[in-house]
JSON list of C-alpha atoms and ligand atoms in Angstrom, two decimals:
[
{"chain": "I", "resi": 1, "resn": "UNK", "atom": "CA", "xyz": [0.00, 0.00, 0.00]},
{"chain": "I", "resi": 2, "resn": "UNK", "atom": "CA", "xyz": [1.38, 3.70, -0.98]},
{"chain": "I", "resi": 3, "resn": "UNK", "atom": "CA", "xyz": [2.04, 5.30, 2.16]},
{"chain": "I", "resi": 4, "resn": "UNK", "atom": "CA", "xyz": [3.49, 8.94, 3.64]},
{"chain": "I", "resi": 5, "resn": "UNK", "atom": "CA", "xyz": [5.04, 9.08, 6.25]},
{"chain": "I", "resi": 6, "resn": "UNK", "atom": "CA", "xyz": [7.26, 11.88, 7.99]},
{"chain": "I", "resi": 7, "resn": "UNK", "atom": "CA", "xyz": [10.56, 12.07, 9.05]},
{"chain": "I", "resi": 8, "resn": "UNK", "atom": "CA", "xyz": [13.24, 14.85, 10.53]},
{"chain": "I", "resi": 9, "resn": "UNK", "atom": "CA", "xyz": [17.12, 15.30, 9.67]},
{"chain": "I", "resi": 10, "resn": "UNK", "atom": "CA", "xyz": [17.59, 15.81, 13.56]},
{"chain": "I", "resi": 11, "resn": "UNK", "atom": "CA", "xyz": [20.19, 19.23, 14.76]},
{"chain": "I", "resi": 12, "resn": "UNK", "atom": "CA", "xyz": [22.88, 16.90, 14.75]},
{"chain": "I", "resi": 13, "resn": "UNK", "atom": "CA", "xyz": [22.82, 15.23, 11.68]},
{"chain": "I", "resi": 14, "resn": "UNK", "atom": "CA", "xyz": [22.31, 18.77, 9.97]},
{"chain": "I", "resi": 15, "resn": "UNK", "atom": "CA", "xyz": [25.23, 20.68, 12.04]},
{"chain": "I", "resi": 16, "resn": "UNK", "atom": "CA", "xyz": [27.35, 17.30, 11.16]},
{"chain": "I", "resi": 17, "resn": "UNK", "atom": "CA", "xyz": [26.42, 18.02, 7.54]},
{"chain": "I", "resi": 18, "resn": "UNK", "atom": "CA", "xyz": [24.48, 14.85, 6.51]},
{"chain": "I", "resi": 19, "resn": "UNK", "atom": "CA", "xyz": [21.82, 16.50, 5.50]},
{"chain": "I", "resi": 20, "resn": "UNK", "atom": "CA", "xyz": [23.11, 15.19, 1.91]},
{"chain": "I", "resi": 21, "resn": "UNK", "atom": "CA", "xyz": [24.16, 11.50, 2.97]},
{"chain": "I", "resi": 22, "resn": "UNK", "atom": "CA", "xyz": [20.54, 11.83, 4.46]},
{"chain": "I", "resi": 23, "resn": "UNK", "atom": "CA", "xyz": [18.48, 12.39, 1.23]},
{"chain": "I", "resi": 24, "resn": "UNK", "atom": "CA", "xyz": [20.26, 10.56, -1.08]},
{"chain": "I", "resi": 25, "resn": "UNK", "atom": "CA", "xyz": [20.38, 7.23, 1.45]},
{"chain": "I", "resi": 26, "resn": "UNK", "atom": "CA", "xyz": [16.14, 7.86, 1.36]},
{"chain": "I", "resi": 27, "resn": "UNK", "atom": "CA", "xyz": [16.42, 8.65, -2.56]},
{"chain": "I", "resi": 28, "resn": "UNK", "atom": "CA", "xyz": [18.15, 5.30, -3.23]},
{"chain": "I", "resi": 29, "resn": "UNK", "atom": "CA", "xyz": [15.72, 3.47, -1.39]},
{"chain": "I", "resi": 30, "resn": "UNK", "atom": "CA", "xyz": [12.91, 5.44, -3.75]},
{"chain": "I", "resi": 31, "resn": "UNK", "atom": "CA", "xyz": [10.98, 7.32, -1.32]},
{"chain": "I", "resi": 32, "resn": "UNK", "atom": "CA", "xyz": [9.47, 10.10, -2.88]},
{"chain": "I", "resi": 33, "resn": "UNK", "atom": "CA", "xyz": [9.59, 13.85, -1.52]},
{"chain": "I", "resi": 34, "resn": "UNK", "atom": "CA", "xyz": [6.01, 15.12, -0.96]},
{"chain": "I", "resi": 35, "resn": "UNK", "atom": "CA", "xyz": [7.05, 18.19, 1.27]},
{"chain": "I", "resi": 36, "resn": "UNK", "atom": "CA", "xyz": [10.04, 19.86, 2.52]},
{"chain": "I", "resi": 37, "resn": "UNK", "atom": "CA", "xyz": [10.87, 21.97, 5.25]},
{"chain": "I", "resi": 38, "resn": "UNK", "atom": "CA", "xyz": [14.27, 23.73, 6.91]},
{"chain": "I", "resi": 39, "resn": "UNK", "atom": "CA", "xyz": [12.93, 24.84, 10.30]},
{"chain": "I", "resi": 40, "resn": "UNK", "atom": "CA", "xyz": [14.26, 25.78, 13.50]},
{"chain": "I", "resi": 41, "resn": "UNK", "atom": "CA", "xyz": [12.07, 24.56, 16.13]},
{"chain": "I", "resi": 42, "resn": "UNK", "atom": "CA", "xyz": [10.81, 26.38, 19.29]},
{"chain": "I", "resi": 43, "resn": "UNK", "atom": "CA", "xyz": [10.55, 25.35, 22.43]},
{"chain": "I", "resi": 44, "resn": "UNK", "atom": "CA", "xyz": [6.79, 24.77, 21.87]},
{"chain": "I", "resi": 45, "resn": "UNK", "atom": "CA", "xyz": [7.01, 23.09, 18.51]},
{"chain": "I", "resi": 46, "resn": "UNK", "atom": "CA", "xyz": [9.29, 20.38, 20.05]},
{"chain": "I", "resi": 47, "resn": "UNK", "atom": "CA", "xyz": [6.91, 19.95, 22.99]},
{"chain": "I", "resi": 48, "resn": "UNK", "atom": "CA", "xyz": [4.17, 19.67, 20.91]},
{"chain": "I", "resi": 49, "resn": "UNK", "atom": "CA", "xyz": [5.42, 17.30, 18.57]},
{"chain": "I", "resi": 50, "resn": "UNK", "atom": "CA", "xyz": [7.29, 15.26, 21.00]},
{"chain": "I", "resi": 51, "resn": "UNK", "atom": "CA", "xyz": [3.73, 15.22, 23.57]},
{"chain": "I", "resi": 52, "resn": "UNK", "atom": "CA", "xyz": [3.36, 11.27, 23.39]},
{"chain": "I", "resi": 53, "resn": "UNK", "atom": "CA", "xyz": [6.85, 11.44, 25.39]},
{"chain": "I", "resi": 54, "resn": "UNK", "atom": "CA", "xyz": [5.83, 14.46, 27.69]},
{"chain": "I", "resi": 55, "resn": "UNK", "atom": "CA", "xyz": [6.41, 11.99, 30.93]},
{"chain": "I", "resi": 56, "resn": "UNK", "atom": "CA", "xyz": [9.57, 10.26, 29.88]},
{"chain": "I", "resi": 57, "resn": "UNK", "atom": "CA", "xyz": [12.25, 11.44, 32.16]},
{"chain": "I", "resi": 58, "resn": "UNK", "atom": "CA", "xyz": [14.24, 11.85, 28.60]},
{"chain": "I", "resi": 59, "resn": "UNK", "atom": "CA", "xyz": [11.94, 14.39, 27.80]},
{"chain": "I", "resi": 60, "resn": "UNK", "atom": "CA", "xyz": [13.74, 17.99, 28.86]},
{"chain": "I", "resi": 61, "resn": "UNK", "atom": "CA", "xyz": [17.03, 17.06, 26.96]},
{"chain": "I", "resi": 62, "resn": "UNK", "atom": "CA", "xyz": [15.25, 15.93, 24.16]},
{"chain": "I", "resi": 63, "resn": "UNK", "atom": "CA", "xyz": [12.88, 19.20, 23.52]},
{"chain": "I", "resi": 64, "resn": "UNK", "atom": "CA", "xyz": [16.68, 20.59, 23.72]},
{"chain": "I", "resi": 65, "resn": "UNK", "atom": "CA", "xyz": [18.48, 19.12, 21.63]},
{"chain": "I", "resi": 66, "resn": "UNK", "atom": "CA", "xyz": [15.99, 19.06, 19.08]},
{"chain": "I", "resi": 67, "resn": "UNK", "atom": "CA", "xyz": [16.03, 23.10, 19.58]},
{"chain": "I", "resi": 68, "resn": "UNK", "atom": "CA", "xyz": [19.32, 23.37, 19.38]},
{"chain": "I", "resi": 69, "resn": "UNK", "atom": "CA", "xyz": [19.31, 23.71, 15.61]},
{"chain": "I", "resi": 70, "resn": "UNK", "atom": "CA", "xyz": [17.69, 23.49, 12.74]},
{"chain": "I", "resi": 71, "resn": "UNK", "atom": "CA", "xyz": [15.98, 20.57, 11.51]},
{"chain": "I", "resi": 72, "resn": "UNK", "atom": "CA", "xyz": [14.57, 19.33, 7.37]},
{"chain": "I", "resi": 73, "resn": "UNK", "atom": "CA", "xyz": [11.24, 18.07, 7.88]},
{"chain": "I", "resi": 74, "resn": "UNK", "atom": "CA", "xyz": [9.75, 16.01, 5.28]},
{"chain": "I", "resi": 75, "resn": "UNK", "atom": "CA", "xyz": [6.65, 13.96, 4.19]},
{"chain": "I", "resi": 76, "resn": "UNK", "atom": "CA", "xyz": [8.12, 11.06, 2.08]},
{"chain": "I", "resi": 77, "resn": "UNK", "atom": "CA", "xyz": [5.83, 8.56, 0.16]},
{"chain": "I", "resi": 78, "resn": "UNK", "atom": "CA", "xyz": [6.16, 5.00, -1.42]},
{"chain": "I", "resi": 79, "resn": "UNK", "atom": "CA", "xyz": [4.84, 1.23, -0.89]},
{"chain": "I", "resi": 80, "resn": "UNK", "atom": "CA", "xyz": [5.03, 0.28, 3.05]},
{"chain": "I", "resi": 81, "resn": "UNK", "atom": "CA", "xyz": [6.59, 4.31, 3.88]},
{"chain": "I", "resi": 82, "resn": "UNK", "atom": "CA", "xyz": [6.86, 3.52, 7.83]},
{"chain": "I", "resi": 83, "resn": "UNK", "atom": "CA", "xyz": [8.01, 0.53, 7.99]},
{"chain": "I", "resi": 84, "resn": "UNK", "atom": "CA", "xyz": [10.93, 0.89, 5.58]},
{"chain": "I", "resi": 85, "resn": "UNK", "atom": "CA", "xyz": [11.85, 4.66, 6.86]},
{"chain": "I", "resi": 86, "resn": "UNK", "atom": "CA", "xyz": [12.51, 2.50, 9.98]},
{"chain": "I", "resi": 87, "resn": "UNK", "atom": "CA", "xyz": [14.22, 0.00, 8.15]},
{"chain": "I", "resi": 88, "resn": "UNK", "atom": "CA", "xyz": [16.05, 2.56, 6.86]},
{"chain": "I", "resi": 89, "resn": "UNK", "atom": "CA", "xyz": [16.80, 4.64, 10.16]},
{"chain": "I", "resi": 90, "resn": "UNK", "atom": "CA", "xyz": [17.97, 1.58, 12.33]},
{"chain": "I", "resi": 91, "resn": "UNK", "atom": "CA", "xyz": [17.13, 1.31, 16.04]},
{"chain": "I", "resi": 92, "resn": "UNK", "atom": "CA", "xyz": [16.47, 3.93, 18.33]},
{"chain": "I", "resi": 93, "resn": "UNK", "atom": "CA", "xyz": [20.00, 3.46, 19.86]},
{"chain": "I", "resi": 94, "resn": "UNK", "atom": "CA", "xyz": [22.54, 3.43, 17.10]},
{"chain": "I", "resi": 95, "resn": "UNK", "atom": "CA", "xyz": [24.84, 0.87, 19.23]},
{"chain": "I", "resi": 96, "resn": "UNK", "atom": "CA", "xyz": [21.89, -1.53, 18.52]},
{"chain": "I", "resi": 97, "resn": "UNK", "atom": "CA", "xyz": [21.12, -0.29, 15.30]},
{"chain": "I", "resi": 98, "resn": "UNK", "atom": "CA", "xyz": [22.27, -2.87, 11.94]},
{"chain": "I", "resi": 99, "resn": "UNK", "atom": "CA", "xyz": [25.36, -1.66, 9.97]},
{"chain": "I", "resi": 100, "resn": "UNK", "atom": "CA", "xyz": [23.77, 0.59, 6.68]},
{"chain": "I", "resi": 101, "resn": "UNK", "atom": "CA", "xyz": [21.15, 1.98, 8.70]},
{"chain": "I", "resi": 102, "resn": "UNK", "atom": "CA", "xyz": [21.09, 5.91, 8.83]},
{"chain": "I", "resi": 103, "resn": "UNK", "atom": "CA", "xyz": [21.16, 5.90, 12.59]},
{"chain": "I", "resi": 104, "resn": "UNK", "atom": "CA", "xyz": [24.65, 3.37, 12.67]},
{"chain": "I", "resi": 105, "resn": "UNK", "atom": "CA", "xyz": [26.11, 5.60, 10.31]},
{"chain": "I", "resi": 106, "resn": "UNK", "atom": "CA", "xyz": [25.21, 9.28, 11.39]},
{"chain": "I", "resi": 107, "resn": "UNK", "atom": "CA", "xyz": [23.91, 8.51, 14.84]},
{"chain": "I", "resi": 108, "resn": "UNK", "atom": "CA", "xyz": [25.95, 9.29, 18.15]},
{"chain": "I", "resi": 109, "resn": "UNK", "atom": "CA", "xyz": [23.76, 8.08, 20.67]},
{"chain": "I", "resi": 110, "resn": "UNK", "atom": "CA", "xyz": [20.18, 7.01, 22.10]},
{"chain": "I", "resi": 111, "resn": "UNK", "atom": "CA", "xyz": [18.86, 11.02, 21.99]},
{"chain": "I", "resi": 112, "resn": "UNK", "atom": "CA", "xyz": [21.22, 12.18, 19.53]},
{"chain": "I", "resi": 113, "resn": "UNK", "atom": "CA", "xyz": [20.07, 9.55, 16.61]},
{"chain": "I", "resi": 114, "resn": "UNK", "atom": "CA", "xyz": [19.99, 12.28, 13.52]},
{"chain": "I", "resi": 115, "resn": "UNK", "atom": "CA", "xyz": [16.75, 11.05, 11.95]},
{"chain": "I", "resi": 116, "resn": "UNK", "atom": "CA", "xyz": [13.01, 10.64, 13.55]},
{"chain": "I", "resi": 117, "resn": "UNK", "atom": "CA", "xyz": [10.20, 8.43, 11.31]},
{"chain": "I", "resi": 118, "resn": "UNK", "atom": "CA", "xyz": [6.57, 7.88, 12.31]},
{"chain": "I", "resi": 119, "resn": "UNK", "atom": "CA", "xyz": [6.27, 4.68, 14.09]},
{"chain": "I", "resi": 120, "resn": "UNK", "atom": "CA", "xyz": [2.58, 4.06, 12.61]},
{"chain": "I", "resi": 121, "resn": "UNK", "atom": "CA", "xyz": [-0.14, 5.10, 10.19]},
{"chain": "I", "resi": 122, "resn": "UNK", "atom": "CA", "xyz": [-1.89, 6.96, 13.31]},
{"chain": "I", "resi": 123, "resn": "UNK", "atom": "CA", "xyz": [1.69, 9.16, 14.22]},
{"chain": "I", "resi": 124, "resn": "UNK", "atom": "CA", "xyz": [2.32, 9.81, 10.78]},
{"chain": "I", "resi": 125, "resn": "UNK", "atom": "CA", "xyz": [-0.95, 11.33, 9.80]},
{"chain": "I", "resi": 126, "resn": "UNK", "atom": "CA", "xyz": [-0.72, 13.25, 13.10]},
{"chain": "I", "resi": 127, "resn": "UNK", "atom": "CA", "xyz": [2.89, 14.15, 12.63]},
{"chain": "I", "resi": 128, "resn": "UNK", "atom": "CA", "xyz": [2.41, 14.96, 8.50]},
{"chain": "I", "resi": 129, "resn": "UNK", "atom": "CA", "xyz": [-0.41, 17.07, 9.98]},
{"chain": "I", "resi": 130, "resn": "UNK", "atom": "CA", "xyz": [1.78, 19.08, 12.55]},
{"chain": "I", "resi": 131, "resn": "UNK", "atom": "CA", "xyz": [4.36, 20.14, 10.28]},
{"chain": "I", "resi": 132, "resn": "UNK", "atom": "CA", "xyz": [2.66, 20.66, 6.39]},
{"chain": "I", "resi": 133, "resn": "UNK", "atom": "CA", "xyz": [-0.77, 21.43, 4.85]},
{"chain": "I", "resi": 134, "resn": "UNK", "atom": "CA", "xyz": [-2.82, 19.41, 2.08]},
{"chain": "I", "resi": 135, "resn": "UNK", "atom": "CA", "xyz": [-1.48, 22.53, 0.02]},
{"chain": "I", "resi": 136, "resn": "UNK", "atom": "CA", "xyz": [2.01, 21.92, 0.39]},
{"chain": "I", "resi": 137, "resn": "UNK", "atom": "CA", "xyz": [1.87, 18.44, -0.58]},
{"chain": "I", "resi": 138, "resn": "UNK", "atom": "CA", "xyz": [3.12, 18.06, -4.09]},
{"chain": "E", "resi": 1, "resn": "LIG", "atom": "P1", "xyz": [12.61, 9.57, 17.91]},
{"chain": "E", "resi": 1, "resn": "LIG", "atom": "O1", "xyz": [12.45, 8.35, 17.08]},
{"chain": "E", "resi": 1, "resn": "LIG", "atom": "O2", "xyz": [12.60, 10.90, 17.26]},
{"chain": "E", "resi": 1, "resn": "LIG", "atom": "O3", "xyz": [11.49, 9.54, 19.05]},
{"chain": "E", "resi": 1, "resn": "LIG", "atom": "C1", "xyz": [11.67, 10.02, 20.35]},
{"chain": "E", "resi": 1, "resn": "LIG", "atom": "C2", "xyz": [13.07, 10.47, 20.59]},
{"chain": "E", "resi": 1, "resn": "LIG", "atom": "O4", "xyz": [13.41, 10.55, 21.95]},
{"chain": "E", "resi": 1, "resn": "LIG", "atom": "C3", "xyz": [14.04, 9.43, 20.04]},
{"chain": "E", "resi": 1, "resn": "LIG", "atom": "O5", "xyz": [14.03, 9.43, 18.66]},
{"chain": "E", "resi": 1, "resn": "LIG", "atom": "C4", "xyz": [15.32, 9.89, 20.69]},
{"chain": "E", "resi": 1, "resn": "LIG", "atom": "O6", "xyz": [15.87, 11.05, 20.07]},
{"chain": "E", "resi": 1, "resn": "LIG", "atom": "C5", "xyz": [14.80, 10.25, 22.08]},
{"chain": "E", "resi": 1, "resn": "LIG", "atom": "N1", "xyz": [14.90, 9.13, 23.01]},
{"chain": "E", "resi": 1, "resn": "LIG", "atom": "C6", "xyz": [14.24, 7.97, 23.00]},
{"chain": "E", "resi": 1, "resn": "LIG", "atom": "N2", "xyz": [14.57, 7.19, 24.04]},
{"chain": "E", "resi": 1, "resn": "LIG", "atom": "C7", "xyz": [15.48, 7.89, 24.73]},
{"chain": "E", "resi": 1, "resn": "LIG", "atom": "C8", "xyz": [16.20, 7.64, 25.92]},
{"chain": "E", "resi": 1, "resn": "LIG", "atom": "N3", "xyz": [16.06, 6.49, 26.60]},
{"chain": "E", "resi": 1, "resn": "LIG", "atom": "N4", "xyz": [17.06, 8.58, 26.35]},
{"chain": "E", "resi": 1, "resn": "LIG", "atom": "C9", "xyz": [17.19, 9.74, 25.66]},
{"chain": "E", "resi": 1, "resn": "LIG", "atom": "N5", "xyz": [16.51, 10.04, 24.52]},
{"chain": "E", "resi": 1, "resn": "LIG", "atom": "C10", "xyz": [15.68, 9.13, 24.07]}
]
């Protein structure tokens, strides 16, 4: 089934300047660009966006770090989008993450993993919705 989903070139990936390893890793694996944003979150944005994890004792340093810099958002599309953005990205924590994934390559540690993906259809509709219009969606 075509999907969207939508993921984030975190502040580190982007001051580590893999913002181009970053696209053309997701090119090669044919996702298509629907949307794309450069965007340097508030405090507010990266509450709201990261509310499911409001509770988390992680959750300070992460609204931090994702504020610490800009960020590419983006709305990709193509068969099975979630699963194989996660594919893609590797596990949370790049230690456990498999060798090619983004997250082995560019990541540095459990917070500081340089890429975020919806983890379901729900998140990503909710997520695509946060960030982009239907208007914007090309
Ligand atoms: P992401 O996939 O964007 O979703 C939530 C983010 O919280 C996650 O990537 C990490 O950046 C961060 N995160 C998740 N678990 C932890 C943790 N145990 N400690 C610190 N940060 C975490």
């Amino acid at each position: 089934m075509r999907e969207r989903t939508l993921t984030i070139i975190k502040p580190d990936a982007v001051s580590s300047k893999n913002i181009g390893k970053t696209l053309s890793r997701l090119e090669k694996e044919n996702f298509n660009i629907l949307g794309i944003k450069w965007i340097h979150l508030t405090t507010a944005q990266a509450q709201g966006f990261y509310h499911v994890h409001r509770e988390r004792p992680f959750f300070p340093s992460l609204v931090r770090f994702m504020t610490e810099g800009p960020v590419v958002v983006m709305v990709l599309e193509k068969e099975n989008a979630i699963a194989d953005l996660r594919r893609v990205m590797g596990a949370t924590d790049p230690a456990q993450a498999d060798p090619g994934t983004i997250r082995k390559d560019l990541g540095t540690n459990i917070e500081r993993n340089a890429i975020h993906g919806s983890d379901s259809s729900q998140s990503a509709e909710d997520e695509i919705g946060y960030f982009f219009s239907k208007m914007e969606l090309v």
